[in-house]
Coordinates of C-alpha atoms in Angstrom, one line a residue:
M7 CA 64.2 -17.7 22.8
A8 CA 60.7 -16.5 22.8
P9 CA 58.5 -18.2 20.1
S10 CA 59.3 -16.9 16.7
A11 CA 56.8 -14.4 15.3
R12 CA 55.4 -15.5 11.9
F13 CA 55.6 -12.9 9.1
L14 CA 54.2 -12.7 5.6
I15 CA 56.5 -14.4 3.2
T16 CA 55.4 -11.9 0.5
L17 CA 57.5 -9.2 2.2
V18 CA 60.8 -11.0 1.4
A19 CA 60.8 -10.5 -2.3
A20 CA 60.3 -6.7 -1.9
A21 CA 62.9 -6.5 0.8
S22 CA 65.5 -8.4 -1.3
L23 CA 65.3 -5.7 -4.0
G24 CA 66.2 -2.8 -1.7
R25 CA 69.7 -1.2 -1.9
A26 CA 71.7 -0.4 1.1
V27 CA 71.8 3.3 2.1
P28 CA 75.2 4.5 3.5
V29 CA 75.1 5.0 7.2
S30 CA 76.2 8.6 6.8
Q31 CA 73.0 9.3 4.9
R32 CA 70.8 7.6 7.4
S33 CA 72.2 9.2 10.6
S34 CA 70.3 12.5 10.5
S35 CA 66.9 10.8 10.2
S36 CA 67.4 7.7 12.4
C37 CA 67.1 9.5 15.7
S38 CA 63.9 11.3 14.8
A39 CA 62.4 8.2 13.2
V40 CA 62.9 6.1 16.3
Q41 CA 61.7 8.8 18.6
Q42 CA 58.6 9.4 16.5
W43 CA 57.8 5.7 16.5
A44 CA 58.3 5.5 20.3
K45 CA 55.8 8.4 20.7
Q46 CA 53.3 6.9 18.3
Y47 CA 53.5 3.4 19.7
P48 CA 54.4 3.8 23.4
Q49 CA 55.3 0.7 25.4
A50 CA 56.1 0.2 29.0
I51 CA 58.8 -2.3 29.8
K52 CA 57.4 -4.7 32.4
W53 CA 60.0 -6.7 34.3
G54 CA 59.1 -10.1 35.6
P55 CA 60.5 -13.5 36.4
C56 CA 62.9 -15.1 33.9
A57 CA 62.9 -18.6 32.5
D58 CA 64.6 -21.2 34.6
M59 CA 67.8 -21.0 32.5
F60 CA 68.6 -17.6 34.2
P61 CA 69.5 -17.0 37.9
A62 CA 66.6 -16.2 40.2
N63 CA 67.9 -12.8 41.1
F64 CA 67.4 -11.5 37.5
T65 CA 64.3 -10.2 36.0
C66 CA 63.3 -10.4 32.3
A67 CA 61.1 -8.4 29.9
T68 CA 60.1 -8.4 26.2
F69 CA 59.6 -5.5 23.9
Q70 CA 58.1 -5.2 20.4
V71 CA 59.9 -3.3 17.6
P72 CA 59.2 -2.9 13.9
L73 CA 60.4 -5.7 11.6
D74 CA 61.6 -3.0 9.2
W75 CA 62.6 0.3 10.7
N76 CA 62.1 1.9 7.3
H77 CA 58.4 1.0 7.4
V78 CA 57.4 1.4 11.0
S79 CA 53.7 1.6 10.3
S80 CA 53.6 -2.0 9.2
N81 CA 52.0 -4.5 11.6
D82 CA 55.0 -6.8 11.3
T83 CA 57.1 -6.8 14.5
V84 CA 60.1 -8.4 16.2
E85 CA 60.1 -9.4 19.8
L86 CA 63.2 -8.4 21.8
G87 CA 64.1 -10.3 25.0
M88 CA 66.2 -8.8 27.7
I89 CA 67.5 -9.6 31.2
R90 CA 68.2 -7.2 34.1
L91 CA 70.1 -7.3 37.4
E92 CA 69.2 -4.3 39.4
A93 CA 71.7 -2.1 41.1
E94 CA 72.4 -3.0 44.7
D95 CA 72.9 0.5 45.9
K96 CA 69.7 2.2 44.9
A97 CA 70.6 5.5 46.5
N98 CA 73.8 5.9 44.4
R99 CA 72.5 4.2 41.3
I100 CA 74.0 5.7 38.1
G101 CA 71.7 4.1 35.5
Y102 CA 71.5 1.3 33.0
L103 CA 74.6 -0.5 31.7
F104 CA 74.0 -2.4 28.5
I105 CA 76.5 -5.1 27.8
N106 CA 76.9 -6.9 24.5
P107 CA 79.4 -9.8 24.1
G108 CA 79.7 -9.7 20.3
G109 CA 79.6 -12.6 18.0
P110 CA 77.9 -11.7 15.7
G111 CA 75.1 -13.7 17.2
G112 CA 76.3 -13.8 20.8
Q113 CA 73.5 -13.9 23.4
A114 CA 73.7 -10.8 25.7
T115 CA 71.3 -12.4 28.1
S116 CA 73.4 -15.4 28.9
A117 CA 76.6 -13.3 28.9
V118 CA 75.3 -10.9 31.4
A119 CA 73.9 -13.7 33.6
S120 CA 77.3 -15.4 33.5
I121 CA 79.5 -12.4 34.3
A122 CA 77.3 -10.5 36.7
T123 CA 78.7 -12.3 39.8
S124 CA 82.3 -11.5 38.8
V125 CA 82.2 -7.9 37.7
D126 CA 83.5 -5.2 40.1
P127 CA 81.3 -4.6 43.1
E128 CA 81.0 -0.9 42.3
I129 CA 79.6 -1.8 38.9
R130 CA 77.1 -4.2 40.5
A131 CA 76.2 -1.5 43.1
K132 CA 75.6 1.4 40.8
F133 CA 74.3 0.0 37.6
D134 CA 71.3 -2.0 36.5
L135 CA 73.0 -4.5 34.2
I136 CA 71.1 -5.1 31.0
G137 CA 71.6 -7.9 28.5
L138 CA 69.4 -7.2 25.4
D139 CA 69.6 -10.0 22.8
P140 CA 69.8 -8.5 19.3
R141 CA 67.0 -9.4 17.0
G142 CA 67.6 -13.0 15.7
V143 CA 69.5 -14.0 18.8
G144 CA 68.8 -15.7 22.1
I145 CA 65.5 -15.0 23.7
S146 CA 64.6 -12.4 21.1
T147 CA 62.8 -13.5 18.0
P148 CA 65.4 -16.0 16.6
V149 CA 66.9 -16.9 13.3
Q150 CA 66.0 -20.6 12.9
C151 CA 67.5 -23.1 10.5
D152 CA 67.6 -26.9 10.2
P153 CA 70.6 -28.2 12.1
A154 CA 71.3 -30.8 9.4
A155 CA 71.4 -28.1 6.7
F156 CA 73.8 -26.0 8.8
N157 CA 76.1 -28.8 9.7
K158 CA 76.5 -30.2 6.2
R159 CA 80.2 -30.2 5.3
V160 CA 81.6 -28.2 2.4
K161 CA 85.0 -26.7 1.7
F162 CA 85.2 -23.0 2.5
M163 CA 88.6 -22.9 0.9
P164 CA 87.8 -24.6 -2.4
K165 CA 90.5 -25.7 -4.8
T166 CA 88.3 -26.8 -7.7
V167 CA 85.3 -25.5 -9.6
E168 CA 83.3 -28.4 -8.3
E169 CA 84.2 -27.5 -4.7
Y170 CA 83.4 -23.9 -5.3
D171 CA 80.0 -24.8 -6.8
A172 CA 79.2 -27.0 -3.9
L173 CA 80.0 -24.2 -1.5
V174 CA 77.7 -21.7 -3.3
Q175 CA 74.9 -24.3 -3.4
Y176 CA 75.3 -25.0 0.3
N177 CA 75.0 -21.3 1.0
K178 CA 71.9 -21.0 -1.1
D179 CA 70.3 -24.1 0.3
L180 CA 71.0 -23.0 3.9
G181 CA 69.8 -19.5 3.2
A182 CA 66.6 -20.9 1.7
N183 CA 66.1 -23.2 4.7
C184 CA 66.7 -20.4 7.2
L185 CA 64.3 -18.1 5.4
K186 CA 61.6 -20.7 5.3
K187 CA 61.9 -21.4 9.0
T188 CA 62.6 -17.8 10.1
G189 CA 60.5 -15.8 7.8
P190 CA 61.3 -12.2 6.6
L191 CA 63.2 -11.5 9.8
L192 CA 66.2 -13.0 8.0
N193 CA 66.3 -9.9 5.8
F194 CA 66.3 -7.5 8.8
V195 CA 69.0 -8.7 11.3
D196 CA 71.7 -6.2 10.3
T197 CA 73.4 -4.2 13.0
I198 CA 71.8 -0.9 12.1
S199 CA 68.4 -2.5 12.9
A200 CA 69.8 -3.7 16.2
V201 CA 71.1 -0.2 16.9
K202 CA 67.7 1.2 16.5
D203 CA 66.2 -1.5 18.6
H204 CA 68.6 -0.6 21.4
E205 CA 67.5 3.1 21.1
A206 CA 63.9 2.2 21.2
V207 CA 64.4 0.2 24.4
R208 CA 66.4 3.0 25.9
L209 CA 63.6 5.5 25.2
A210 CA 61.2 3.1 26.9
L211 CA 63.5 2.9 29.9
G212 CA 63.4 6.7 30.1
E213 CA 67.0 7.8 30.7
K214 CA 70.4 7.9 29.0
A215 CA 72.3 4.7 29.3
T216 CA 75.9 3.5 29.5
Y217 CA 77.2 0.8 27.0
L218 CA 79.9 -1.7 27.1
G219 CA 80.5 -3.5 23.8
L220 CA 82.9 -6.5 23.5
S221 CA 84.2 -7.7 20.1
Y222 CA 81.3 -7.4 17.6
G223 CA 79.6 -5.4 20.3
T224 CA 82.0 -2.6 19.4
Q225 CA 80.4 -2.4 15.9
L226 CA 77.0 -2.3 17.5
F227 CA 77.8 0.5 19.9
S228 CA 80.1 2.5 17.6
Q229 CA 77.3 2.6 15.1
Y230 CA 74.9 3.5 17.9
A231 CA 77.2 6.4 18.8
Q232 CA 77.0 7.6 15.2
L233 CA 73.2 7.4 14.8
F234 CA 72.4 8.5 18.4
P235 CA 75.3 10.8 19.5
D236 CA 73.2 12.5 22.2
S237 CA 71.5 9.4 23.6
F238 CA 74.2 7.9 25.8
R239 CA 76.1 8.7 29.0
A240 CA 79.3 6.7 28.0
I241 CA 80.4 4.0 25.6
A242 CA 83.3 1.6 26.1
L243 CA 84.5 -0.5 23.1
D244 CA 86.7 -3.5 24.0
G245 CA 88.2 -5.6 21.1
N246 CA 87.5 -3.2 18.2
L247 CA 86.1 -3.9 14.8
Q248 CA 86.6 -1.4 12.0
H249 CA 83.7 -1.7 9.6
S250 CA 85.2 0.3 6.7
Q251 CA 88.0 -1.9 5.3
S252 CA 87.9 -3.8 2.0
E253 CA 87.5 -7.5 1.9
S254 CA 91.2 -8.2 1.2
S255 CA 92.3 -5.7 3.9
N256 CA 90.1 -7.4 6.5
L257 CA 91.6 -10.8 5.6
I258 CA 95.1 -9.4 6.0
I259 CA 94.3 -7.6 9.2
E260 CA 92.5 -10.5 10.9
S261 CA 94.5 -13.5 9.7
T262 CA 97.8 -11.8 10.6
T263 CA 96.6 -11.0 14.2
Y264 CA 95.5 -14.6 14.5
E265 CA 98.9 -15.9 13.4
A266 CA 100.8 -13.4 15.6
T267 CA 98.8 -14.5 18.6
L268 CA 99.4 -18.1 17.7
K269 CA 103.1 -17.4 17.9
Q270 CA 102.6 -16.0 21.4
F271 CA 101.0 -19.3 22.3
F272 CA 104.1 -21.1 21.0
L273 CA 106.3 -18.8 23.2
W274 CA 104.0 -19.6 26.2
C275 CA 104.5 -23.3 25.6
D276 CA 108.2 -22.9 25.5
A277 CA 108.2 -21.1 28.8
E278 CA 105.4 -22.9 30.7
E279 CA 106.3 -26.3 32.0
T280 CA 102.6 -27.3 32.4
C281 CA 102.1 -27.0 28.6
A282 CA 101.6 -30.5 27.2
L283 CA 104.1 -29.5 24.4
H284 CA 106.7 -28.0 26.6
G285 CA 110.2 -28.7 25.3
K286 CA 108.9 -29.5 21.8
D287 CA 108.9 -27.5 18.6
V288 CA 105.3 -26.3 19.0
S289 CA 105.1 -24.6 15.6
A290 CA 106.2 -27.9 13.9
V291 CA 103.5 -29.8 15.8
F292 CA 100.9 -27.3 14.7
E293 CA 102.1 -27.7 11.1
S294 CA 102.1 -31.5 11.5
V295 CA 98.5 -31.6 12.6
R296 CA 97.5 -29.2 9.8
N297 CA 99.2 -31.3 7.2
K298 CA 97.8 -34.6 8.5
A299 CA 94.3 -33.2 8.6
A300 CA 94.8 -32.0 5.0
A301 CA 95.9 -35.4 3.9
A302 CA 92.9 -37.1 5.6
P303 CA 90.4 -36.0 8.3
I304 CA 91.8 -36.9 11.8
P305 CA 89.4 -39.1 13.8
A306 CA 87.7 -37.7 16.9
P307 CA 86.5 -40.9 18.6
G308 CA 85.1 -39.0 21.5
C309 CA 82.5 -37.2 19.2
D310 CA 79.4 -38.7 17.7
N311 CA 78.4 -36.1 15.1
V312 CA 75.6 -35.0 17.5
V313 CA 77.4 -32.5 19.7
C314 CA 80.7 -32.5 17.8
R315 CA 82.0 -33.9 14.5
S316 CA 83.6 -37.4 14.5
D317 CA 86.6 -36.2 12.6
V318 CA 88.5 -33.0 11.9
T319 CA 89.5 -31.6 8.5
E320 CA 92.3 -29.1 7.8
E321 CA 89.7 -26.3 7.6
D322 CA 88.1 -27.4 10.8
F323 CA 91.4 -27.3 12.5
L324 CA 92.5 -23.9 11.2
F325 CA 89.2 -22.1 11.9
T326 CA 88.9 -23.8 15.4
A327 CA 92.4 -23.0 16.5
Q328 CA 91.6 -19.3 16.3
G329 CA 88.8 -19.8 18.8
F330 CA 91.2 -21.5 21.3
L331 CA 93.4 -18.4 21.3
I332 CA 90.6 -16.1 22.4
S333 CA 91.4 -16.7 26.0
Q334 CA 94.7 -17.8 27.6
N335 CA 92.6 -20.0 29.8
N336 CA 92.1 -22.2 26.7
W337 CA 95.8 -22.5 25.9
P338 CA 96.5 -25.6 28.0
A339 CA 93.6 -27.3 26.2
L340 CA 94.9 -26.2 22.8
A341 CA 98.3 -27.7 23.7
A342 CA 96.7 -31.0 24.8
G343 CA 94.5 -31.0 21.7
L344 CA 97.5 -30.5 19.4
Q345 CA 99.4 -33.3 21.1
Q346 CA 96.6 -35.7 20.8
A347 CA 95.6 -34.8 17.3
D348 CA 99.2 -35.3 16.2
S349 CA 98.9 -38.8 17.6
G350 CA 95.7 -39.4 15.7
N351 CA 92.9 -38.3 18.1
A352 CA 91.3 -34.9 17.4
T353 CA 88.6 -35.1 20.0
I354 CA 89.6 -32.0 21.9
V355 CA 89.8 -30.0 18.8
S356 CA 86.5 -31.2 17.5
E357 CA 84.8 -30.5 20.9
F358 CA 85.8 -26.9 20.5
N359 CA 84.3 -26.6 16.9
Q360 CA 80.7 -25.6 17.4
I361 CA 78.0 -27.3 15.4
A362 CA 74.2 -26.9 15.6
V363 CA 72.7 -29.3 18.1
G364 CA 69.0 -28.6 17.8
D365 CA 68.7 -26.2 20.8
K366 CA 66.9 -23.0 19.5
F367 CA 68.6 -20.8 22.1
E368 CA 72.1 -22.1 21.7
D369 CA 72.0 -22.6 17.9
S370 CA 70.8 -19.0 17.4
Y371 CA 74.5 -18.0 18.0
L372 CA 75.5 -19.9 14.9
Y373 CA 72.5 -19.1 12.7
A374 CA 72.3 -15.4 13.5
G375 CA 76.1 -15.2 13.3
T376 CA 75.9 -16.0 9.6
A377 CA 72.7 -14.0 9.0
I378 CA 73.9 -10.8 10.7
G379 CA 77.4 -11.1 9.1
C380 CA 76.0 -11.4 5.6
Q381 CA 74.0 -8.2 6.0
D382 CA 76.9 -6.3 7.6
W383 CA 80.0 -7.4 5.6
A384 CA 80.9 -7.3 1.9
H385 CA 81.1 -10.7 0.1
A386 CA 81.6 -9.8 -3.5
S387 CA 83.3 -13.0 -4.8
T388 CA 81.5 -14.6 -7.7
Q389 CA 83.9 -17.3 -8.9
L390 CA 86.6 -19.7 -7.8
A391 CA 89.4 -17.4 -9.0
D392 CA 88.2 -14.7 -6.4
L393 CA 88.6 -17.2 -3.6
T394 CA 91.9 -18.5 -5.0
E395 CA 93.3 -15.0 -4.9
K396 CA 92.2 -14.6 -1.3
E397 CA 93.8 -18.0 -0.4
N398 CA 97.0 -16.8 -2.1
L399 CA 96.9 -13.7 0.1
G400 CA 96.5 -15.8 3.2
A401 CA 99.3 -18.3 2.3
V402 CA 101.8 -15.4 1.8
F403 CA 101.0 -13.3 4.9
S404 CA 99.8 -16.1 7.3
P405 CA 101.7 -19.2 6.2
L406 CA 100.9 -21.2 9.3
T407 CA 97.1 -20.6 9.3
L408 CA 96.8 -20.0 5.5
G409 CA 94.5 -17.0 5.9
A410 CA 91.7 -18.9 7.7
C411 CA 89.8 -16.5 10.0
Q412 CA 86.3 -15.3 10.8
S413 CA 86.5 -12.6 8.1
Y414 CA 87.3 -15.2 5.5
K415 CA 84.6 -17.5 6.7
L416 CA 82.0 -14.8 6.5
Q417 CA 83.1 -13.7 3.0
T418 CA 82.7 -17.2 1.7
S419 CA 79.6 -18.2 3.8
C420 CA 77.6 -15.3 2.3
I421 CA 78.1 -16.0 -1.4
G422 CA 74.6 -16.7 -2.5
W423 CA 72.9 -15.8 0.8
P424 CA 69.3 -14.6 0.1
A425 CA 69.3 -11.5 2.3
P426 CA 70.6 -8.1 1.1
L427 CA 73.8 -6.4 2.2
S428 CA 72.0 -3.7 4.0
N429 CA 74.7 -2.4 6.4
G430 CA 77.7 -2.5 4.1
P431 CA 81.2 -1.3 5.0
A432 CA 81.4 2.4 5.8
P433 CA 83.5 4.6 8.2
V434 CA 81.9 5.6 11.5
T435 CA 81.2 9.3 11.7
Y436 CA 80.7 10.4 15.3
K437 CA 79.8 14.0 16.1
G438 CA 78.8 13.7 19.7
K439 CA 80.5 15.5 22.7
V440 CA 81.0 12.4 24.9
K441 CA 84.5 11.0 24.5
L442 CA 84.4 7.2 24.0
L443 CA 86.9 4.7 25.5
Q444 CA 88.4 2.0 23.3
V445 CA 90.4 -0.9 24.7
N446 CA 92.5 -3.4 22.7
S447 CA 95.2 -5.9 23.3
L448 CA 98.3 -6.0 21.1
H449 CA 97.9 -9.8 20.5
D450 CA 94.2 -10.2 19.9
P451 CA 93.5 -13.3 17.7
S452 CA 90.2 -11.8 16.3
T453 CA 90.1 -8.1 16.5
S454 CA 93.4 -6.6 15.5
Y455 CA 95.1 -3.6 17.0
T456 CA 95.1 -2.3 13.4
W457 CA 91.3 -2.2 13.5
A458 CA 91.4 -0.4 16.8
L459 CA 93.7 2.3 15.4
G460 CA 91.5 2.6 12.3
L461 CA 88.3 3.0 14.3
Q462 CA 89.9 5.5 16.5
S463 CA 90.9 7.6 13.5
E464 CA 87.2 7.5 12.4
I465 CA 85.6 8.3 15.7
Q466 CA 88.1 11.2 16.4
N467 CA 86.7 11.6 19.9
S468 CA 88.0 8.6 21.8
V469 CA 90.9 7.4 23.9
L470 CA 92.5 4.1 23.1
L471 CA 93.7 2.0 26.1
T472 CA 96.3 -0.6 25.1
R473 CA 96.9 -3.9 26.9
N474 CA 100.3 -5.4 26.2
G475 CA 99.1 -9.0 26.2
S476 CA 97.3 -11.8 24.4
G477 CA 93.6 -12.7 24.1
H478 CA 90.4 -11.4 22.7
T479 CA 89.1 -8.4 24.7
S480 CA 90.3 -7.3 28.1
Y481 CA 87.4 -6.4 30.4
L482 CA 86.8 -9.9 31.8
L483 CA 90.4 -10.4 32.8
K484 CA 90.0 -8.2 35.9
G485 CA 93.4 -6.6 35.4
E486 CA 94.5 -3.0 35.1
A487 CA 92.6 -2.5 31.8
T488 CA 89.4 -3.6 33.6
K489 CA 90.0 -1.1 36.4
L490 CA 90.6 1.7 34.0
T491 CA 87.5 0.7 32.1
N492 CA 85.4 0.7 35.3
A493 CA 86.8 4.1 36.2
Y494 CA 85.4 5.4 32.9
L495 CA 82.0 3.6 33.2
V496 CA 81.5 4.8 36.8
N497 CA 83.2 8.2 36.9
L498 CA 83.7 9.1 33.2
T499 CA 87.4 9.2 34.0
L500 CA 89.5 8.4 30.9
P501 CA 93.1 7.1 31.0
E502 CA 95.8 9.3 29.5
P503 CA 96.1 8.9 25.8
G504 CA 98.8 6.4 25.0
T505 CA 98.3 4.4 28.3
I506 CA 99.6 0.8 28.1
T507 CA 98.8 -1.8 30.7
T508 CA 100.2 -5.3 31.1
S509 CA 97.0 -6.9 32.5

């Protein structure tokens, strides 16, 4: 990331007293406010060489935006960093295609740099591909924390008052540490701020743009559609989040789609001879590993507590297994990891469980993930009983994974977090004329088909493309869903409502 801008600590106290304004109340004024700021403080985006971490055929740029979009006259700013791969066919160029990989906290710059060589040639030919790191992430002004403070172990599924108190103290200590190292930016990394940042960059680029949001990027660009309904050419949302559900509903929705996808993995192992657990009761092996880790952490001798933990707890195992299911390319590794962990070596599992390593760019995914999530998602629990009830919910409806999922982790990680809930749950209200494309797989371990249907009912001007398959998002699979998405991005051609693909 670019060096972190230093802000006045005195702004934090005032910011923490603010109350969130529902998005519906902000929509009418957001467009004019950003446009007025862009006219008052015009900036040209100057593309130049990127850092060595990016391919040589990309160019990079920075852009300054207000720290607080509600007080744009302040001198406090945030630096945004972005990467561009120019369209190859200049004569038939369509425009800019912004791609966001989700997270929250995912680096759009590294994602675009990674996928650019594999996207469809027509996309490469006709679009300037843009990866704009949201504030707090990647090469934008980053959220910074002490790795040791982040990596400290606590139980996110506490069983005693002492464990609950330790969790809350961990959250408070980490939040204070991140605030000290980051400054007031920690209070302004919500997705609405990122939406306005994207619009400010678009205005500076001078034309309507096209947007592809994956995973958490669907929240970014669906809220963009709400606030700026006339500012875009097309928006595709792949792996959909619905930002209006209650805490308990989100737990049910995400934990059950995680468990349903896990059962697809079991079926794959039954049918695939190359699976390390082929011919075995894979569900029983999964439960065996979970129970062994619950009794005592399973050693991970290949890890040294620097890049991965030296053992794996029950919680480590359950939260990490969800990540394995994101791509079917990971399923052979999950099978091998289960086999080895059941024999007492959890190295493969631990290697998949990200910890902070002291690299500002890489660690921003973890730090910003918590910071953004805590400003976007409700976390109203105030006592052990609240979490016990959520754990009861998980145990009933997801008996294999016990309700462990990213929604649960955010709801517990944010108890005691210092920044305000400034972009709390609310339905998306879209009044634009451009019809959006939504894409979702039936067995997505992270973003449930339930959320996709819910978001579609809110947008009311979209087509939902369904992939009958497993894995989180569909665009990078290069199957029929990808082809139909590209047809929309290039030609604005939408699939027929109710279309189902198998790839």
